[in-house]
Short mmCIF file of C-alpha atoms in Angstrom, two decimals:
data_model
loop_
_atom_site.label_atom_id
_atom_site.label_comp_id
_atom_site.label_asym_id
_atom_site.label_seq_id
_atom_site.Cartn_x
_atom_site.Cartn_y
_atom_site.Cartn_z
CA ILE A 252 71.29 106.81 -26.37
CA THR A 253 70.27 110.48 -26.38
CA GLY A 254 66.76 110.54 -27.84
CA PRO A 255 63.80 110.69 -28.41
CA ALA A 256 62.78 113.56 -26.17
CA ASP A 257 61.25 112.49 -22.89
CA PRO A 258 58.38 113.04 -23.05
CA GLU A 259 57.97 112.99 -26.82
CA GLU A 260 55.19 115.44 -27.62
CA ALA A 261 55.83 116.24 -31.28
CA THR A 262 55.36 113.05 -33.27
CA THR A 263 54.12 109.47 -33.13
CA ARG A 264 57.20 108.37 -35.09
CA PRO A 265 60.12 109.68 -33.04
CA VAL A 266 63.81 109.68 -33.95
CA VAL A 267 66.17 107.53 -31.89
CA THR A 268 69.65 109.08 -31.54
CA TRP A 269 72.86 107.90 -29.91
CA ASP A 270 76.52 108.82 -29.47
CA TYR A 271 79.29 106.54 -30.71
CA ALA A 272 82.92 106.46 -29.55
CA ASP A 273 85.78 103.94 -29.83
CA ASP A 274 89.13 104.17 -28.03
CA GLU A 275 90.96 102.90 -31.09
CA GLY A 276 89.06 105.11 -33.51
CA ASP A 277 87.37 102.25 -35.38
CA PRO A 278 84.18 103.49 -37.04
CA GLN A 279 80.68 102.19 -36.56
CA ALA A 280 79.94 99.83 -39.44
CA ALA A 281 76.24 99.11 -38.78
CA PHE A 282 73.47 99.29 -36.18
CA ARG A 283 70.18 97.64 -35.30
CA ALA A 284 67.40 98.76 -32.97
CA LYS A 285 64.32 97.34 -31.22
CA VAL A 286 61.42 99.16 -29.53
CA TYR A 287 59.30 97.58 -26.80
CA THR A 288 56.25 98.79 -24.93
CA GLU A 289 56.38 98.91 -21.14
CA GLU A 290 54.06 95.92 -20.99
CA GLN A 291 56.50 93.96 -23.16
CA TYR A 292 59.81 94.82 -21.47
CA THR A 293 58.43 94.30 -17.94
CA ALA A 294 56.91 90.92 -18.76
CA GLY A 295 58.33 87.81 -17.17
CA GLY A 296 60.97 86.08 -19.26
CA PHE A 297 61.76 89.18 -21.31
CA GLY A 298 65.01 89.11 -23.30
CA VAL A 299 66.13 91.57 -25.93
CA GLU A 300 67.53 88.78 -28.11
CA THR A 301 64.43 86.60 -27.89
CA SER A 302 61.36 88.75 -27.20
CA VAL A 303 59.35 90.02 -30.17
CA PRO A 304 59.50 93.85 -30.24
CA TYR A 305 56.75 96.35 -31.03
CA THR A 306 58.87 97.50 -33.97
CA GLN A 307 62.48 97.05 -35.04
CA THR A 308 65.07 97.31 -37.77
CA ASP A 309 67.57 94.66 -38.81
CA TRP A 310 71.20 95.60 -39.33
CA VAL A 311 71.56 98.89 -41.18
CA THR A 312 74.99 99.45 -42.75
CA GLY A 313 76.66 102.82 -42.21
CA THR A 314 77.82 105.32 -39.64
CA ALA A 315 74.44 107.00 -39.03
CA GLN A 316 73.73 107.61 -35.38
CA GLN A 317 69.98 107.96 -35.64
CA TRP A 318 67.01 105.87 -36.63
CA ASN A 319 63.49 106.99 -37.50
CA VAL A 320 60.96 104.69 -35.81
CA PRO A 321 58.94 103.31 -38.76
CA ARG A 322 55.74 102.54 -36.87
CA ASP A 323 53.39 104.97 -35.09
CA LEU A 324 53.61 104.75 -31.31
CA PRO A 325 50.42 105.43 -29.32
CA ASP A 326 50.85 107.40 -26.10
CA GLY A 327 52.52 105.32 -23.43
CA ASN A 328 55.91 104.24 -22.05
CA TYR A 329 58.54 102.69 -24.31
CA ARG A 330 62.11 101.35 -24.30
CA VAL A 331 64.48 101.26 -27.25
CA TYR A 332 67.53 98.98 -27.47
CA VAL A 333 70.39 99.85 -29.85
CA GLN A 334 73.39 97.73 -30.77
CA VAL A 335 76.26 98.70 -33.09
CA ARG A 336 79.06 96.69 -34.66
CA GLN A 337 82.51 97.21 -36.13
CA VAL A 338 84.11 95.24 -38.94
CA TRP A 339 87.80 94.36 -38.70
CA ALA A 340 89.41 93.48 -42.00
CA GLY A 341 90.55 89.88 -42.08
CA ILE A 342 89.22 89.17 -38.61
CA GLY A 343 85.44 89.63 -38.67
CA GLU A 344 82.97 91.76 -36.73
CA HIS A 345 82.74 92.98 -33.17
CA ARG A 346 79.35 93.83 -31.61
CA SER A 347 78.71 96.20 -28.74
CA GLU A 348 76.55 95.43 -25.75
CA TRP A 349 72.92 96.48 -26.06
CA ALA A 350 72.27 100.02 -24.83
CA PHE A 351 68.72 101.01 -23.87
CA TYR A 352 66.71 104.15 -23.25
CA ASP A 353 63.24 104.71 -21.74
CA TRP A 354 60.87 107.48 -22.69
CA THR A 355 57.19 108.42 -22.71
CA GLN A 356 55.09 109.17 -25.77
CA ASP A 357 52.67 111.97 -24.89
CA VAL A 358 51.57 113.63 -28.10
CA PRO A 359 48.85 116.22 -27.30
CA GLY A 360 45.42 115.61 -28.77
CA PRO A 361 42.30 117.79 -28.90
CA LEU A 362 41.44 120.07 -26.00
CA ALA A 363 38.75 119.06 -23.51
CA PRO A 364 35.21 119.23 -24.90
CA THR A 365 32.13 120.56 -23.15
CA ILE A 366 29.68 117.84 -22.12
CA THR A 367 26.04 118.30 -21.13
CA ALA A 368 23.60 115.58 -20.05
CA THR A 369 19.83 116.07 -20.08
CA ALA A 370 17.17 113.66 -18.85
CA ASN A 371 14.02 113.11 -20.92
CA VAL A 372 11.28 112.22 -18.43
CA VAL A 373 8.89 111.04 -21.15
CA THR A 374 11.17 108.56 -22.87
CA ASN A 375 13.37 107.85 -19.83
CA TRP A 376 16.68 108.34 -21.58
CA ILE A 377 19.65 110.67 -21.13
CA GLN A 378 20.75 112.89 -24.03
CA ILE A 379 24.50 113.57 -23.99
CA ASP A 380 25.73 116.49 -26.11
CA LEU A 381 29.41 117.05 -26.86
CA THR A 382 30.87 120.35 -28.07
CA PRO A 383 34.60 120.75 -28.84
CA ASP A 384 36.80 123.50 -27.52
CA VAL A 385 36.01 126.83 -29.21
CA ALA A 386 39.12 126.69 -31.38
CA ASN A 387 38.63 122.97 -32.23
CA ASP A 388 42.32 122.86 -33.11
CA PRO A 389 43.44 120.19 -33.50
CA ALA A 390 40.04 119.07 -34.77
CA VAL A 391 38.14 116.37 -32.89
CA GLU A 392 37.38 113.30 -34.98
CA THR A 393 35.83 110.92 -32.44
CA TYR A 394 34.82 110.68 -28.78
CA ASN A 395 34.63 107.99 -26.12
CA VAL A 396 31.82 108.62 -23.62
CA GLU A 397 32.00 106.99 -20.20
CA TYR A 398 29.60 106.74 -17.26
CA SER A 399 29.87 106.08 -13.54
CA ASP A 400 27.15 105.01 -11.12
CA ASP A 401 29.37 105.15 -8.03
CA ALA A 402 30.43 108.81 -7.99
CA GLY A 403 33.47 108.28 -10.18
CA VAL A 404 35.03 105.27 -8.45
CA THR A 405 34.61 103.11 -11.57
CA TRP A 406 33.89 104.03 -15.18
CA ASP A 407 32.54 102.14 -18.18
CA ILE A 408 31.69 103.00 -21.78
CA VAL A 409 28.10 104.08 -22.48
CA ARG A 410 26.46 101.68 -24.91
CA GLY A 411 27.17 103.11 -28.36
CA GLY A 412 29.68 105.54 -26.85
CA TRP A 413 32.89 104.02 -28.24
CA GLN A 414 34.55 106.18 -30.92
CA ILE A 415 31.49 108.29 -31.79
CA LEU A 416 32.11 110.21 -35.00
CA ALA A 417 32.15 113.97 -34.56
CA GLY A 418 30.25 116.15 -36.99
CA VAL A 419 31.69 118.82 -39.26
CA ASN A 420 31.97 121.24 -36.34
CA GLY A 421 33.25 118.59 -33.94
CA GLU A 422 29.90 118.13 -32.19
CA ALA A 423 28.24 114.83 -31.34
CA THR A 424 25.14 113.53 -29.55
CA LEU A 425 24.60 110.20 -27.80
CA TYR A 426 21.58 108.70 -26.00
CA ASP A 427 21.93 106.55 -22.90
CA TYR A 428 18.88 104.28 -22.54
CA GLU A 429 20.23 102.35 -19.55
CA ALA A 430 20.71 105.08 -16.96
CA PRO A 431 19.07 104.13 -13.62
CA ILE A 432 15.92 105.88 -12.41
CA ASN A 433 16.12 108.41 -9.57
CA LYS A 434 19.84 107.85 -9.16
CA ALA A 435 22.63 110.19 -10.29
CA ARG A 436 24.79 109.03 -13.20
CA TRP A 437 28.04 110.77 -14.07
CA TYR A 438 29.35 111.24 -17.61
CA ARG A 439 32.65 112.32 -19.13
CA ALA A 440 34.08 112.33 -22.65
CA LEU A 441 37.55 111.88 -24.14
CA PRO A 442 38.22 113.41 -27.60
CA TYR A 443 40.46 111.84 -30.25
CA MET A 444 42.24 112.82 -33.44
CA THR A 445 44.25 110.76 -35.93
CA LEU A 446 47.95 111.47 -36.31
CA ASN A 447 49.53 109.42 -39.06
CA THR A 448 47.93 106.04 -38.38
CA VAL A 449 47.18 106.16 -34.64
CA LYS A 450 44.42 107.66 -32.54
CA VAL A 451 45.74 110.33 -30.20
CA SER A 452 43.59 111.12 -27.18
CA GLY A 453 43.15 114.64 -25.89
CA ASP A 454 42.07 116.12 -22.58
CA MET A 455 39.18 114.58 -20.64
CA SER A 456 36.06 116.71 -20.29
CA ASP A 457 34.62 117.85 -16.99
CA ILE A 458 31.97 115.61 -15.43
CA ALA A 459 28.28 116.05 -16.20
CA MET A 460 25.89 114.73 -13.54
CA VAL A 461 22.22 114.03 -14.22
CA THR A 462 19.34 112.10 -12.67
CA ALA A 463 16.45 110.58 -14.61
CA TYR A 464 13.42 111.10 -12.36
CA ALA A 465 10.40 108.78 -12.64
CA ASN A 466 7.84 107.08 -10.40
CA ASP A 467 7.42 104.03 -12.59
CA PHE A 468 9.04 100.74 -13.39
CA TRP A 469 10.50 100.34 -16.89
CA LEU A 470 11.21 97.31 -19.03
CA LYS A 471 13.82 97.96 -21.71
CA ASP A 472 15.60 96.17 -24.51
CA PRO A 473 19.23 97.40 -24.45
CA LEU A 474 19.69 96.44 -28.10
CA ALA A 475 16.34 97.76 -29.39
CA PRO A 476 15.43 100.95 -27.47
CA ALA A 477 12.31 101.52 -29.57
CA LEU A 478 10.69 98.66 -27.62
CA ASN A 479 11.27 100.24 -24.19
CA MET A 480 8.09 100.57 -22.17
CA LYS A 481 6.92 102.04 -18.88
CA ILE A 482 5.22 99.62 -16.49
CA SER A 483 3.51 101.31 -13.56
CA VAL A 484 3.10 99.68 -10.17
CA TYR A 485 -0.35 98.14 -9.75
CA GLY A 486 -2.24 96.77 -6.77
CA ASP A 487 -3.52 93.25 -6.21
CA SER A 488 -7.08 93.76 -7.41
CA PRO A 489 -7.75 94.15 -11.17
CA LYS A 490 -10.51 96.64 -10.29
CA GLN A 491 -7.86 99.18 -9.25
CA THR A 492 -7.75 100.90 -12.62
CA ARG A 493 -5.57 103.86 -11.71
CA SER A 494 -2.76 102.55 -13.89
CA GLN A 495 -2.58 101.36 -17.49
CA GLY A 496 0.76 99.60 -17.78
CA VAL A 497 1.10 97.45 -14.66
CA PHE A 498 3.98 95.62 -13.00
CA LYS A 499 4.29 93.50 -9.91
CA PRO A 500 7.36 91.38 -9.05
CA LEU A 501 6.37 88.07 -7.51
CA VAL A 502 7.96 85.17 -5.70
CA ALA A 503 6.35 81.82 -6.43
CA ASP A 504 2.57 82.37 -6.49
CA GLY A 505 2.34 85.23 -4.03
CA TYR A 506 0.52 88.27 -5.42
CA THR A 507 1.60 90.69 -2.73
CA ALA A 508 5.29 89.78 -2.39
CA ASN A 509 7.70 92.43 -3.58
CA THR A 510 10.92 90.60 -2.77
CA VAL A 511 13.41 88.38 -4.58
CA VAL A 512 15.10 85.07 -3.94
CA VAL A 513 18.78 84.33 -4.42
CA ASN A 514 19.54 80.75 -5.38
CA GLY A 515 19.94 78.46 -8.37
CA PRO A 516 22.70 78.23 -10.95
CA GLN A 517 22.55 81.94 -11.80
CA TYR A 518 23.11 82.99 -8.17
CA GLY A 519 21.11 86.10 -8.86
CA ILE A 520 17.60 87.45 -8.79
CA GLU A 521 14.88 85.10 -9.95
CA GLY A 522 11.16 84.69 -9.49
CA ASP A 523 7.88 85.30 -11.29
CA ILE A 524 6.56 88.56 -12.75
CA ALA A 525 2.89 89.34 -13.35
CA PHE A 526 2.38 91.88 -16.13
CA VAL A 527 -1.10 93.35 -15.82
CA PHE A 528 -2.71 95.87 -18.18
CA VAL A 529 -5.90 97.65 -17.22
CA GLY A 530 -7.82 100.54 -18.77
CA PRO A 531 -8.71 101.90 -22.20
CA ASP A 532 -5.06 101.66 -23.33
CA GLU A 533 -4.79 98.07 -22.22
CA VAL A 534 -4.56 96.84 -25.82
CA SER A 535 -1.63 99.08 -26.80
CA GLY A 536 0.20 98.20 -23.59
CA TRP A 537 -0.43 94.52 -24.16
CA TYR A 538 0.86 94.71 -27.70
CA GLY A 539 3.92 96.58 -26.50
CA PHE A 540 4.64 93.83 -23.99
CA ASN A 541 4.23 91.15 -26.64
CA ASN A 542 6.71 92.98 -28.87
CA ILE A 543 9.40 93.06 -26.19
CA TYR A 544 8.64 89.65 -24.68
CA THR A 545 10.68 86.81 -26.12
CA PRO A 546 11.87 83.96 -23.87
CA GLY A 547 15.65 84.13 -23.54
CA ARG A 548 15.88 87.76 -24.63
CA THR A 549 17.95 89.98 -22.34
CA LEU A 550 16.00 92.95 -20.97
CA LEU A 551 16.66 95.67 -18.44
CA LEU A 552 14.23 95.85 -15.52
CA GLN A 553 14.40 99.26 -13.80
CA TYR A 554 12.96 100.13 -10.40
CA PRO A 555 12.05 103.70 -9.36
CA THR A 556 14.41 103.20 -6.40
CA GLY A 557 17.43 103.28 -8.74
CA GLU A 558 17.88 99.53 -8.56
CA GLN A 559 18.03 97.77 -11.92
CA HIS A 560 18.74 94.28 -13.22
CA TYR A 561 19.39 92.69 -16.58
CA ILE A 562 17.05 89.74 -16.81
CA GLN A 563 15.81 87.08 -19.17
CA LEU A 564 12.16 86.11 -19.19
CA GLY A 565 11.26 82.46 -19.33
CA PRO A 566 8.23 80.76 -20.87
CA GLU A 567 4.80 82.14 -20.01
CA ILE A 568 3.33 80.47 -16.95
CA SER A 569 -0.24 81.69 -17.33
CA GLN A 570 -2.39 84.28 -19.06
CA ASP A 571 -5.74 85.79 -18.12
CA TRP A 572 -8.02 88.53 -19.44
CA ASP A 573 -11.44 90.02 -18.67
CA ILE A 574 -13.71 92.98 -19.42
CA LEU A 575 -14.33 94.95 -16.23
CA GLY A 576 -16.62 97.53 -17.73
CA GLN A 577 -16.98 100.00 -20.55
CA ASN A 578 -13.53 100.89 -21.94
CA THR A 579 -11.91 99.02 -19.06
CA HIS A 580 -10.18 95.82 -20.01
CA TYR A 581 -7.91 93.61 -17.98
CA ARG A 582 -5.07 91.38 -19.19
CA LYS A 583 -2.39 89.59 -17.25
CA ALA A 584 0.59 87.44 -18.20
CA LYS A 585 2.74 85.69 -15.64
CA VAL A 586 6.29 84.73 -16.62
CA ALA A 587 9.42 83.46 -14.88
CA TYR A 588 12.64 85.47 -14.93
CA TYR A 589 16.23 85.33 -13.73
CA GLU A 590 19.11 87.78 -13.62
CA VAL A 591 21.88 87.77 -16.27
CA THR A 592 24.89 89.95 -17.07
CA ARG A 593 24.74 93.15 -19.09
CA PRO A 594 24.78 92.32 -22.82
CA ASP A 595 27.96 93.23 -24.65
CA ASP A 596 28.21 96.29 -26.85
CA PRO A 597 29.56 94.91 -30.16
CA ASN A 598 31.13 98.30 -30.97
CA SER A 599 33.15 98.53 -27.76
CA PRO A 600 36.32 96.48 -27.19
CA THR A 601 35.97 97.12 -23.45
CA SER A 602 32.52 95.59 -23.23
#
C-alpha cells in the first residue's frame, strides 16, 4: 500500500493506493478495503475479518489500484487494510493476504486566534474575547474555550464555551461566571472550521491569564447568572451595620465558627449558613436571596481566598428579623448546606 500521504494534510477523504504484481501475470479481479481508527485497531480482540471498521467497501470488481475513502476522517491516526483477489476460469477465486498501512490525518484548520480575558469587578465575571488571525483564512466557524485553575496542568471547558459560533468577522465573546476570586485562571481557545462534513481544529491560541479581585463572598447560580449576588462578611452582632449583604459560614449553632466539617454520605463540606442582611438595602438583598434560594438547587459559594464549592442548600432552619433604627433593618435566615459536584454543561460533551 502506497498511500495516503503520511501525514495527510490535504483532504478529509484521502485516496488509498497500492501496487499489484503477480508472478504468473494474472490480473487483479477485485479488491476490498477497511479503515480503522487507532483506538479500534489497538483494542483487545481486534481482527480485520471480525471487527467493525470506521468505514469500508465491499468487493469492487476491476483492476483499479486506488480507492477513495467515502467517509470524512477527523484528524487522528488510522490504518487501512486492503485485500485483492484473482479469478481463475473453471477453478474459482484466489484471495491475497490482507495488507495494511498506517497514516495520520492532520488537515490544517484555522490559524491561532488572539484571546483576551478581562475581569469585571462589579459583576464578578470574566469576559473572554476571541479575535481570529488577521487573514482569517481559512475562516473560523466555531471555538472551544478552556480554562485551568492549576497553571495549565489540567484543562476543562468553560461553561458555555463548547463550539461557540463565530461572528461574521470570526470574532466571539464568552462570559465565565464561575472563575474563582483572587486566584489566577488561565484561558485558551481552539478554532474550528468545517471541511466536508467534519470539524477540523486549527492552532491553539496563546494563554490569557486573569484574576478576578474582590473582598467579598459570592453566591452564584451556575445555570442562571442573573441571580448571582455578593454577600459580604458580617460580624456576630446585628448592630454592626457596615455591610448590607452579609454571610457567615457556621458549624452547628456556633455564630463565630468559620470552619467546615467533613463527614456524612457526601464526604464533603457541610454545615449551616446564616445569611444576614442589614441596612437600608436590606430588603433588596433579602429578595435577591429568596430568588436564588431553593432547597436542592446547586449553587456556587465563592470565598475571597480563592476557595469555592458547589453546594446545595437544605430547608430553612430558622428566620429572624428586626428594626434596629431608622432605615436600618435586620433579617437573618439560617439554612443547612452540603457540597456537591459541579453541574453539567448540557452543551458540552466533556462535561
